[in-house]
Amino acid sequence: MTQTTSLWADALTRLDADAAQVRLGGGAKAQQRQHDKNRLTARERISRLVDAGTPFDELMTFAGWEMYLDVGGCPSGGTITGIGTVHGRPWMIIANDATVKAGAFFPITAKKVIRAQTIAFENHLPVMYLVDSAGVYLPMQDEIFPDQDDFGRVFYLNARMSAAGIPQLAAIMGNCVAGGAYLPVMCDTLIMTEGSGLYLAGPALVKAAIGQTVDSEDLGGAAMHAQIAGTVDYREADDDAAIKRLRSLADLYAEGDVAGWARRRREALPPSNQNLTDLVAFDSGKPYDVRDLIAAISDVTEEGEGSFQEFKAEYGETIVCGFARMGGYPVAYVANQRTVIKKKLKAGGEPGLRTRIEVGGVIYGDSADKAARFILDANQAGTPLIFLSDVTGFMVGRDSEQEGIIRRGAKLVNAVSNSVVPKLTLITGGSFGAGNYAMNGKAFGPRFLFAWPSAKYAVMSGNAAAKTLLDIQLAALNRAGHEPDDEELQRLYDEVKSKYDTELNPRYAAARLWVDEIIKPNDTRERLIRALEVCAGQSRTEEFKVGVFQV
């Protein structure tokens, strides 16, 4: 076994183990407590809800990873989100995990639900909410409810999606209290199971606030809401009955229009089955030709040739651009090239051509120009963009500055920002600094953003950052009159490097929702195809405008 293969094998084994740990939620005892109440766990509910034999594409599995450890943690953000097929149609499913702090909302929980709703909103994707939550986690209330991207945004998006004609179904299968009670009531249809509770304030709070003594059933039980308040549309005996009702209702909803680019879908001829970990080393410092990766995930033609049509193949070679098909859909790639390139230059006063070596993963002025122009072409064609990101950043130095790297980089960022076709991003290796922006990072509105376990996510590489941070610390120590010896210098460097390496880990990014999911390399093609199928549900396209465009 080669070292590269060994690194990948270890990384994938760790990913499986970590994901399995996360999916235990609050643990076996908490799951048993849920069963003792005659309720299913969130994952059991989802498995019975989706069509048999179809995948559930979980999103944000690692939300909250190694966060809130002082209060016991919040595995997967205390809620399960992802896309599942119900009667042949994809639905966004958002399910509170009552095994984690009774399904209470932590700050990351609200952000995760908001991201899931945003994906649904942008792609006109119908939503099902499986509600079983004790409401806001009160010790952190100041971090959860007041800001623009906090708990209130959930209801804002609830209402906006309803106004946009996006179906939303909700089933209360446990607690639904305080502000969280608005979410299911703002959906098209509300289902509630026996033994569940729906109220703005529970019995204890009612007693404390107004001195009234009332039991849970009279205050907010399923029978009361079905018979007296009229809040509930369907009262069901248990989880299984509620899931059956959800599936029946979902089957009645009309299909929407599909995007124009999706109507150009053709029968797909998949590439030969190739192990992508053989193409791309776990250590992104090792060179590879990104065209091989593109070929491995794109369709082939009837003649058995690759469908990739490369744009300006001999110009700006550190970014590879071009059109292809994936799963029958037309797509447009913008990908960082990781080979070392011998670049031809204009003559500098003497006859003939000069050359220079360009480093793979670095964005030079000509590659920025090419990518910006290609993004305009993709928007003109109405073709979804797929960014394959393994980027060190933009080129620095005197020559690069004199060639206008800032101006040309700004042009690329402008094109990415104002692009109106669906944009999907896959981070395979480094995603550093402004290169993250140019390659459609989270701030630039990707419909979906996936990362491989080999992804590294930071403002600069680990060694460079550690040296920079160490210099800052040393300057502060010198100002304080302290001169560290060699042993202390090494200890300081190791501490800084260890902290930064932790933050480079894609789980750190996934915990904070900077990526939507960490996926295995060999799942890439199918995961991207299913993401395109979701994007196809949004048939409306804004007018493409770029504003002030640098030349």
PDB file of N, CA, C and O in Angstrom, residues 233-296:
ATOM      1  N   ASP A 233     -54.404  20.206  11.941  1.00  0.00           N
ATOM      2  CA  ASP A 233     -55.186  19.729  10.794  1.00  0.00           C
ATOM      3  C   ASP A 233     -55.460  18.231  10.865  1.00  0.00           C
ATOM      4  O   ASP A 233     -56.528  17.770  10.445  1.00  0.00           O
ATOM      5  N   TYR A 234     -54.492  17.480  11.379  1.00  0.00           N
ATOM      6  CA  TYR A 234     -54.637  16.025  11.469  1.00  0.00           C
ATOM      7  C   TYR A 234     -54.092  15.568  12.821  1.00  0.00           C
ATOM      8  O   TYR A 234     -52.935  15.849  13.146  1.00  0.00           O
ATOM      9  N   ARG A 235     -54.914  14.854  13.591  1.00  0.00           N
ATOM     10  CA  ARG A 235     -54.461  14.276  14.865  1.00  0.00           C
ATOM     11  C   ARG A 235     -54.214  12.790  14.643  1.00  0.00           C
ATOM     12  O   ARG A 235     -55.108  12.085  14.150  1.00  0.00           O
ATOM     13  N   GLU A 236     -53.020  12.330  14.990  1.00  0.00           N
ATOM     14  CA  GLU A 236     -52.644  10.943  14.744  1.00  0.00           C
ATOM     15  C   GLU A 236     -52.246  10.258  16.048  1.00  0.00           C
ATOM     16  O   GLU A 236     -51.800  10.902  17.000  1.00  0.00           O
ATOM     17  N   ALA A 237     -52.382   8.943  16.063  1.00  0.00           N
ATOM     18  CA  ALA A 237     -52.163   8.180  17.290  1.00  0.00           C
ATOM     19  C   ALA A 237     -50.703   8.121  17.692  1.00  0.00           C
ATOM     20  O   ALA A 237     -50.367   8.174  18.882  1.00  0.00           O
ATOM     21  N   ASP A 238     -49.809   8.009  16.718  1.00  0.00           N
ATOM     22  CA  ASP A 238     -48.394   7.822  17.044  1.00  0.00           C
ATOM     23  C   ASP A 238     -47.525   8.248  15.860  1.00  0.00           C
ATOM     24  O   ASP A 238     -48.031   8.721  14.833  1.00  0.00           O
ATOM     25  N   ASP A 239     -46.234   8.039  16.012  1.00  0.00           N
ATOM     26  CA  ASP A 239     -45.278   8.458  14.985  1.00  0.00           C
ATOM     27  C   ASP A 239     -45.538   7.774  13.646  1.00  0.00           C
ATOM     28  O   ASP A 239     -45.490   8.414  12.584  1.00  0.00           O
ATOM     29  N   ASP A 240     -45.779   6.481  13.676  1.00  0.00           N
ATOM     30  CA  ASP A 240     -45.988   5.751  12.425  1.00  0.00           C
ATOM     31  C   ASP A 240     -47.190   6.291  11.664  1.00  0.00           C
ATOM     32  O   ASP A 240     -47.152   6.437  10.437  1.00  0.00           O
ATOM     33  N   ALA A 241     -48.275   6.585  12.392  1.00  0.00           N
ATOM     34  CA  ALA A 241     -49.467   7.130  11.739  1.00  0.00           C
ATOM     35  C   ALA A 241     -49.186   8.513  11.167  1.00  0.00           C
ATOM     36  O   ALA A 241     -49.649   8.861  10.069  1.00  0.00           O
ATOM     37  N   ALA A 242     -48.420   9.323  11.907  1.00  0.00           N
ATOM     38  CA  ALA A 242     -48.081  10.661  11.425  1.00  0.00           C
ATOM     39  C   ALA A 242     -47.212  10.587  10.168  1.00  0.00           C
ATOM     40  O   ALA A 242     -47.409  11.355   9.208  1.00  0.00           O
ATOM     41  N   ILE A 243     -46.262   9.662  10.147  1.00  0.00           N
ATOM     42  CA  ILE A 243     -45.391   9.504   8.975  1.00  0.00           C
ATOM     43  C   ILE A 243     -46.205   9.031   7.773  1.00  0.00           C
ATOM     44  O   ILE A 243     -46.004   9.508   6.639  1.00  0.00           O
ATOM     45  N   LYS A 244     -47.121   8.111   7.997  1.00  0.00           N
ATOM     46  CA  LYS A 244     -47.987   7.645   6.909  1.00  0.00           C
ATOM     47  C   LYS A 244     -48.789   8.810   6.334  1.00  0.00           C
ATOM     48  O   LYS A 244     -48.951   8.949   5.115  1.00  0.00           O
ATOM     49  N   ARG A 245     -49.300   9.671   7.230  1.00  0.00           N
ATOM     50  CA  ARG A 245     -50.078  10.844   6.784  1.00  0.00           C
ATOM     51  C   ARG A 245     -49.180  11.800   5.981  1.00  0.00           C
ATOM     52  O   ARG A 245     -49.593  12.332   4.943  1.00  0.00           O
ATOM     53  N   LEU A 246     -47.972  12.036   6.458  1.00  0.00           N
ATOM     54  CA  LEU A 246     -47.046  12.906   5.732  1.00  0.00           C
ATOM     55  C   LEU A 246     -46.800  12.391   4.323  1.00  0.00           C
ATOM     56  O   LEU A 246     -46.836  13.156   3.351  1.00  0.00           O
ATOM     57  N   ARG A 247     -46.556  11.106   4.210  1.00  0.00           N
ATOM     58  CA  ARG A 247     -46.283  10.531   2.893  1.00  0.00           C
ATOM     59  C   ARG A 247     -47.507  10.654   1.978  1.00  0.00           C
ATOM     60  O   ARG A 247     -47.380  10.967   0.787  1.00  0.00           O
ATOM     61  N   SER A 248     -48.680  10.431   2.530  1.00  0.00           N
ATOM     62  CA  SER A 248     -49.897  10.532   1.707  1.00  0.00           C
ATOM     63  C   SER A 248     -50.118  11.957   1.219  1.00  0.00           C
ATOM     64  O   SER A 248     -50.483  12.181   0.056  1.00  0.00           O
ATOM     65  N   LEU A 249     -49.902  12.927   2.094  1.00  0.00           N
ATOM     66  CA  LEU A 249     -50.087  14.320   1.705  1.00  0.00           C
ATOM     67  C   LEU A 249     -49.040  14.745   0.679  1.00  0.00           C
ATOM     68  O   LEU A 249     -49.354  15.456  -0.283  1.00  0.00           O
ATOM     69  N   ALA A 250     -47.796  14.309   0.888  1.00  0.00           N
ATOM     70  CA  ALA A 250     -46.725  14.674  -0.040  1.00  0.00           C
ATOM     71  C   ALA A 250     -47.020  14.189  -1.447  1.00  0.00           C
ATOM     72  O   ALA A 250     -46.654  14.837  -2.436  1.00  0.00           O
ATOM     73  N   ASP A 251     -47.699  13.066  -1.556  1.00  0.00           N
ATOM     74  CA  ASP A 251     -47.996  12.481  -2.867  1.00  0.00           C
ATOM     75  C   ASP A 251     -49.031  13.283  -3.642  1.00  0.00           C
ATOM     76  O   ASP A 251     -49.216  13.077  -4.843  1.00  0.00           O
ATOM     77  N   LEU A 252     -49.705  14.211  -2.972  1.00  0.00           N
ATOM     78  CA  LEU A 252     -50.770  14.990  -3.617  1.00  0.00           C
ATOM     79  C   LEU A 252     -50.272  16.297  -4.221  1.00  0.00           C
ATOM     80  O   LEU A 252     -50.986  16.908  -5.029  1.00  0.00           O
ATOM     81  N   TYR A 253     -49.094  16.737  -3.828  1.00  0.00           N
ATOM     82  CA  TYR A 253     -48.621  18.047  -4.274  1.00  0.00           C
ATOM     83  C   TYR A 253     -48.220  18.024  -5.746  1.00  0.00           C
ATOM     84  O   TYR A 253     -47.597  17.076  -6.225  1.00  0.00           O
ATOM     85  N   ALA A 254     -48.591  19.078  -6.445  1.00  0.00           N
ATOM     86  CA  ALA A 254     -48.273  19.188  -7.870  1.00  0.00           C
ATOM     87  C   ALA A 254     -46.766  19.367  -8.064  1.00  0.00           C
ATOM     88  O   ALA A 254     -46.080  19.957  -7.233  1.00  0.00           O
ATOM     89  N   GLU A 255     -46.277  18.851  -9.176  1.00  0.00           N
ATOM     90  CA  GLU A 255     -44.877  19.060  -9.537  1.00  0.00           C
ATOM     91  C   GLU A 255     -44.695  20.474 -10.095  1.00  0.00           C
ATOM     92  O   GLU A 255     -45.548  20.968 -10.836  1.00  0.00           O
ATOM     93  N   GLY A 256     -43.600  21.113  -9.752  1.00  0.00           N
ATOM     94  CA  GLY A 256     -43.319  22.440 -10.278  1.00  0.00           C
ATOM     95  C   GLY A 256     -42.571  22.373 -11.600  1.00  0.00           C
ATOM     96  O   GLY A 256     -42.230  21.294 -12.097  1.00  0.00           O
ATOM     97  N   ASP A 257     -42.327  23.542 -12.189  1.00  0.00           N
ATOM     98  CA  ASP A 257     -41.528  23.615 -13.405  1.00  0.00           C
ATOM     99  C   ASP A 257     -40.061  23.314 -13.086  1.00  0.00           C
ATOM    100  O   ASP A 257     -39.626  23.436 -11.939  1.00  0.00           O
ATOM    101  N   VAL A 258     -39.327  22.938 -14.109  1.00  0.00           N
ATOM    102  CA  VAL A 258     -37.887  22.729 -13.926  1.00  0.00           C
ATOM    103  C   VAL A 258     -37.128  23.818 -14.664  1.00  0.00           C
ATOM    104  O   VAL A 258     -37.653  24.449 -15.587  1.00  0.00           O
ATOM    105  N   ALA A 259     -35.912  24.032 -14.244  1.00  0.00           N
ATOM    106  CA  ALA A 259     -35.072  25.065 -14.848  1.00  0.00           C
ATOM    107  C   ALA A 259     -34.793  24.749 -16.311  1.00  0.00           C
ATOM    108  O   ALA A 259     -34.769  23.581 -16.722  1.00  0.00           O
ATOM    109  N   GLY A 260     -34.542  25.807 -17.088  1.00  0.00           N
ATOM    110  CA  GLY A 260     -34.288  25.628 -18.514  1.00  0.00           C
ATOM    111  C   GLY A 260     -33.107  24.730 -18.795  1.00  0.00           C
ATOM    112  O   GLY A 260     -33.145  23.883 -19.692  1.00  0.00           O
ATOM    113  N   TRP A 261     -32.021  24.870 -18.010  1.00  0.00           N
ATOM    114  CA  TRP A 261     -30.845  24.033 -18.241  1.00  0.00           C
ATOM    115  C   TRP A 261     -31.156  22.573 -17.967  1.00  0.00           C
ATOM    116  O   TRP A 261     -30.597  21.680 -18.609  1.00  0.00           O
ATOM    117  N   ALA A 262     -32.082  22.307 -17.009  1.00  0.00           N
ATOM    118  CA  ALA A 262     -32.425  20.919 -16.679  1.00  0.00           C
ATOM    119  C   ALA A 262     -33.234  20.264 -17.790  1.00  0.00           C
ATOM    120  O   ALA A 262     -33.225  19.033 -17.929  1.00  0.00           O
ATOM    121  N   ARG A 263     -33.926  21.094 -18.588  1.00  0.00           N
ATOM    122  CA  ARG A 263     -34.669  20.526 -19.712  1.00  0.00           C
ATOM    123  C   ARG A 263     -33.739  20.070 -20.832  1.00  0.00           C
ATOM    124  O   ARG A 263     -34.178  19.400 -21.770  1.00  0.00           O
ATOM    125  N   ARG A 264     -32.462  20.422 -20.725  1.00  0.00           N
ATOM    126  CA  ARG A 264     -31.467  19.972 -21.702  1.00  0.00           C
ATOM    127  C   ARG A 264     -30.776  18.682 -21.229  1.00  0.00           C
ATOM    128  O   ARG A 264     -29.747  18.289 -21.769  1.00  0.00           O
ATOM    129  N   ARG A 265     -31.351  18.045 -20.206  1.00  0.00           N
ATOM    130  CA  ARG A 265     -30.752  16.806 -19.704  1.00  0.00           C
ATOM    131  C   ARG A 265     -30.844  15.714 -20.763  1.00  0.00           C
ATOM    132  O   ARG A 265     -31.851  15.575 -21.453  1.00  0.00           O
ATOM    133  N   ARG A 266     -29.796  14.924 -20.872  1.00  0.00           N
ATOM    134  CA  ARG A 266     -29.733  13.829 -21.821  1.00  0.00           C
ATOM    135  C   ARG A 266     -29.455  12.532 -21.068  1.00  0.00           C
ATOM    136  O   ARG A 266     -29.059  12.550 -19.909  1.00  0.00           O
ATOM    137  N   GLU A 267     -29.656  11.418 -21.750  1.00  0.00           N
ATOM    138  CA  GLU A 267     -29.326  10.140 -21.131  1.00  0.00           C
ATOM    139  C   GLU A 267     -27.842  10.128 -20.786  1.00  0.00           C
ATOM    140  O   GLU A 267     -26.989  10.477 -21.606  1.00  0.00           O
ATOM    141  N   ALA A 268     -27.543   9.741 -19.559  1.00  0.00           N
ATOM    142  CA  ALA A 268     -26.165   9.835 -19.075  1.00  0.00           C
ATOM    143  C   ALA A 268     -25.399   8.555 -19.335  1.00  0.00           C
ATOM    144  O   ALA A 268     -25.905   7.455 -19.097  1.00  0.00           O
ATOM    145  N   LEU A 269     -24.189   8.715 -19.817  1.00  0.00           N
ATOM    146  CA  LEU A 269     -23.255   7.601 -19.951  1.00  0.00           C
ATOM    147  C   LEU A 269     -22.136   7.859 -18.942  1.00  0.00           C
ATOM    148  O   LEU A 269     -21.304   8.758 -19.127  1.00  0.00           O
ATOM    149  N   PRO A 270     -22.108   7.112 -17.835  1.00  0.00           N
ATOM    150  CA  PRO A 270     -21.133   7.402 -16.781  1.00  0.00           C
ATOM    151  C   PRO A 270     -19.720   7.034 -17.196  1.00  0.00           C
ATOM    152  O   PRO A 270     -19.506   6.189 -18.065  1.00  0.00           O
ATOM    153  N   PRO A 271     -18.713   7.668 -16.575  1.00  0.00           N
ATOM    154  CA  PRO A 271     -17.323   7.314 -16.859  1.00  0.00           C
ATOM    155  C   PRO A 271     -16.994   5.951 -16.259  1.00  0.00           C
ATOM    156  O   PRO A 271     -17.781   5.391 -15.492  1.00  0.00           O
ATOM    157  N   SER A 272     -15.847   5.430 -16.608  1.00  0.00           N
ATOM    158  CA  SER A 272     -15.406   4.174 -15.996  1.00  0.00           C
ATOM    159  C   SER A 272     -15.221   4.393 -14.498  1.00  0.00           C
ATOM    160  O   SER A 272     -14.840   5.479 -14.054  1.00  0.00           O
ATOM    161  N   ASN A 273     -15.523   3.360 -13.739  1.00  0.00           N
ATOM    162  CA  ASN A 273     -15.459   3.470 -12.281  1.00  0.00           C
ATOM    163  C   ASN A 273     -14.003   3.577 -11.834  1.00  0.00           C
ATOM    164  O   ASN A 273     -13.244   2.623 -11.932  1.00  0.00           O
ATOM    165  N   GLN A 274     -13.618   4.765 -11.370  1.00  0.00           N
ATOM    166  CA  GLN A 274     -12.236   5.008 -10.986  1.00  0.00           C
ATOM    167  C   GLN A 274     -12.172   5.487  -9.549  1.00  0.00           C
ATOM    168  O   GLN A 274     -13.002   6.295  -9.113  1.00  0.00           O
ATOM    169  N   ASN A 275     -11.207   4.976  -8.821  1.00  0.00           N
ATOM    170  CA  ASN A 275     -11.022   5.387  -7.434  1.00  0.00           C
ATOM    171  C   ASN A 275     -10.379   6.771  -7.412  1.00  0.00           C
ATOM    172  O   ASN A 275      -9.223   6.937  -7.807  1.00  0.00           O
ATOM    173  N   LEU A 276     -11.142   7.764  -6.955  1.00  0.00           N
ATOM    174  CA  LEU A 276     -10.631   9.139  -6.998  1.00  0.00           C
ATOM    175  C   LEU A 276      -9.471   9.357  -6.037  1.00  0.00           C
ATOM    176  O   LEU A 276      -8.686  10.294  -6.220  1.00  0.00           O
ATOM    177  N   THR A 277      -9.349   8.512  -5.029  1.00  0.00           N
ATOM    178  CA  THR A 277      -8.207   8.668  -4.122  1.00  0.00           C
ATOM    179  C   THR A 277      -6.903   8.235  -4.796  1.00  0.00           C
ATOM    180  O   THR A 277      -5.819   8.527  -4.282  1.00  0.00           O
ATOM    181  N   ASP A 278      -6.990   7.532  -5.936  1.00  0.00           N
ATOM    182  CA  ASP A 278      -5.792   7.230  -6.717  1.00  0.00           C
ATOM    183  C   ASP A 278      -5.374   8.423  -7.575  1.00  0.00           C
ATOM    184  O   ASP A 278      -4.209   8.526  -7.974  1.00  0.00           O
ATOM    185  N   LEU A 279      -6.339   9.307  -7.851  1.00  0.00           N
ATOM    186  CA  LEU A 279      -6.052  10.473  -8.689  1.00  0.00           C
ATOM    187  C   LEU A 279      -5.514  11.642  -7.880  1.00  0.00           C
ATOM    188  O   LEU A 279      -4.607  12.357  -8.318  1.00  0.00           O
ATOM    189  N   VAL A 280      -6.102  11.850  -6.716  1.00  0.00           N
ATOM    190  CA  VAL A 280      -5.788  13.022  -5.902  1.00  0.00           C
ATOM    191  C   VAL A 280      -5.222  12.547  -4.568  1.00  0.00           C
ATOM    192  O   VAL A 280      -5.896  11.840  -3.817  1.00  0.00           O
ATOM    193  N   ALA A 281      -3.996  12.932  -4.275  1.00  0.00           N
ATOM    194  CA  ALA A 281      -3.363  12.530  -3.025  1.00  0.00           C
ATOM    195  C   ALA A 281      -4.035  13.227  -1.846  1.00  0.00           C
ATOM    196  O   ALA A 281      -4.576  14.327  -1.967  1.00  0.00           O
ATOM    197  N   PHE A 282      -3.994  12.567  -0.691  1.00  0.00           N
ATOM    198  CA  PHE A 282      -4.553  13.189   0.514  1.00  0.00           C
ATOM    199  C   PHE A 282      -3.799  14.461   0.855  1.00  0.00           C
ATOM    200  O   PHE A 282      -4.383  15.438   1.303  1.00  0.00           O
ATOM    201  N   ASP A 283      -2.519  14.456   0.628  1.00  0.00           N
ATOM    202  CA  ASP A 283      -1.690  15.650   0.820  1.00  0.00           C
ATOM    203  C   ASP A 283      -1.786  16.501  -0.438  1.00  0.00           C
ATOM    204  O   ASP A 283      -1.233  16.166  -1.480  1.00  0.00           O
ATOM    205  N   SER A 284      -2.496  17.610  -0.353  1.00  0.00           N
ATOM    206  CA  SER A 284      -2.744  18.423  -1.549  1.00  0.00           C
ATOM    207  C   SER A 284      -1.484  19.104  -2.065  1.00  0.00           C
ATOM    208  O   SER A 284      -1.514  19.731  -3.120  1.00  0.00           O
ATOM    209  N   GLY A 285      -0.362  18.998  -1.346  1.00  0.00           N
ATOM    210  CA  GLY A 285       0.877  19.556  -1.849  1.00  0.00           C
ATOM    211  C   GLY A 285       1.438  18.756  -3.019  1.00  0.00           C
ATOM    212  O   GLY A 285       2.322  19.238  -3.725  1.00  0.00           O
ATOM    213  N   LYS A 286       0.928  17.557  -3.221  1.00  0.00           N
ATOM    214  CA  LYS A 286       1.415  16.734  -4.326  1.00  0.00           C
ATOM    215  C   LYS A 286       0.658  17.090  -5.599  1.00  0.00           C
ATOM    216  O   LYS A 286      -0.574  17.188  -5.596  1.00  0.00           O
ATOM    217  N   PRO A 287       1.366  17.266  -6.728  1.00  0.00           N
ATOM    218  CA  PRO A 287       0.686  17.717  -7.948  1.00  0.00           C
ATOM    219  C   PRO A 287      -0.210  16.638  -8.557  1.00  0.00           C
ATOM    220  O   PRO A 287       0.040  15.435  -8.407  1.00  0.00           O
ATOM    221  N   TYR A 288      -1.269  17.081  -9.212  1.00  0.00           N
ATOM    222  CA  TYR A 288      -2.129  16.200 -10.012  1.00  0.00           C
ATOM    223  C   TYR A 288      -2.786  17.060 -11.081  1.00  0.00           C
ATOM    224  O   TYR A 288      -2.881  18.286 -10.944  1.00  0.00           O
ATOM    225  N   ASP A 289      -3.237  16.421 -12.136  1.00  0.00           N
ATOM    226  CA  ASP A 289      -3.909  17.130 -13.226  1.00  0.00           C
ATOM    227  C   ASP A 289      -5.413  17.109 -12.965  1.00  0.00           C
ATOM    228  O   ASP A 289      -6.037  16.050 -12.968  1.00  0.00           O
ATOM    229  N   VAL A 290      -5.984  18.274 -12.735  1.00  0.00           N
ATOM    230  CA  VAL A 290      -7.400  18.338 -12.381  1.00  0.00           C
ATOM    231  C   VAL A 290      -8.292  17.888 -13.537  1.00  0.00           C
ATOM    232  O   VAL A 290      -9.451  17.519 -13.331  1.00  0.00           O
ATOM    233  N   ARG A 291      -7.751  17.872 -14.757  1.00  0.00           N
ATOM    234  CA  ARG A 291      -8.529  17.360 -15.888  1.00  0.00           C
ATOM    235  C   ARG A 291      -8.875  15.875 -15.681  1.00  0.00           C
ATOM    236  O   ARG A 291      -9.927  15.408 -16.125  1.00  0.00           O
ATOM    237  N   ASP A 292      -7.978  15.148 -15.015  1.00  0.00           N
ATOM    238  CA  ASP A 292      -8.256  13.739 -14.725  1.00  0.00           C
ATOM    239  C   ASP A 292      -9.432  13.608 -13.759  1.00  0.00           C
ATOM    240  O   ASP A 292     -10.262  12.709 -13.899  1.00  0.00           O
ATOM    241  N   LEU A 293      -9.495  14.500 -12.786  1.00  0.00           N
ATOM    242  CA  LEU A 293     -10.619  14.495 -11.848  1.00  0.00           C
ATOM    243  C   LEU A 293     -11.914  14.852 -12.572  1.00  0.00           C
ATOM    244  O   LEU A 293     -12.962  14.215 -12.355  1.00  0.00           O
ATOM    245  N   ILE A 294     -11.872  15.867 -13.424  1.00  0.00           N
ATOM    246  CA  ILE A 294     -13.060  16.258 -14.187  1.00  0.00           C
ATOM    247  C   ILE A 294     -13.542  15.087 -15.040  1.00  0.00           C
ATOM    248  O   ILE A 294     -14.748  14.781 -15.086  1.00  0.00           O
ATOM    249  N   ALA A 295     -12.618  14.411 -15.704  1.00  0.00           N
ATOM    250  CA  ALA A 295     -13.000  13.269 -16.541  1.00  0.00           C
ATOM    251  C   ALA A 295     -13.615  12.151 -15.716  1.00  0.00           C
ATOM    252  O   ALA A 295     -14.544  11.461 -16.166  1.00  0.00           O
ATOM    253  N   ALA A 296     -13.137  11.980 -14.486  1.00  0.00           N
ATOM    254  CA  ALA A 296     -13.598  10.877 -13.649  1.00  0.00           C
ATOM    255  C   ALA A 296     -14.997  11.095 -13.090  1.00  0.00           C
ATOM    256  O   ALA A 296     -15.642  10.131 -12.653  1.00  0.00           O
TER     257      ALA A 296
END
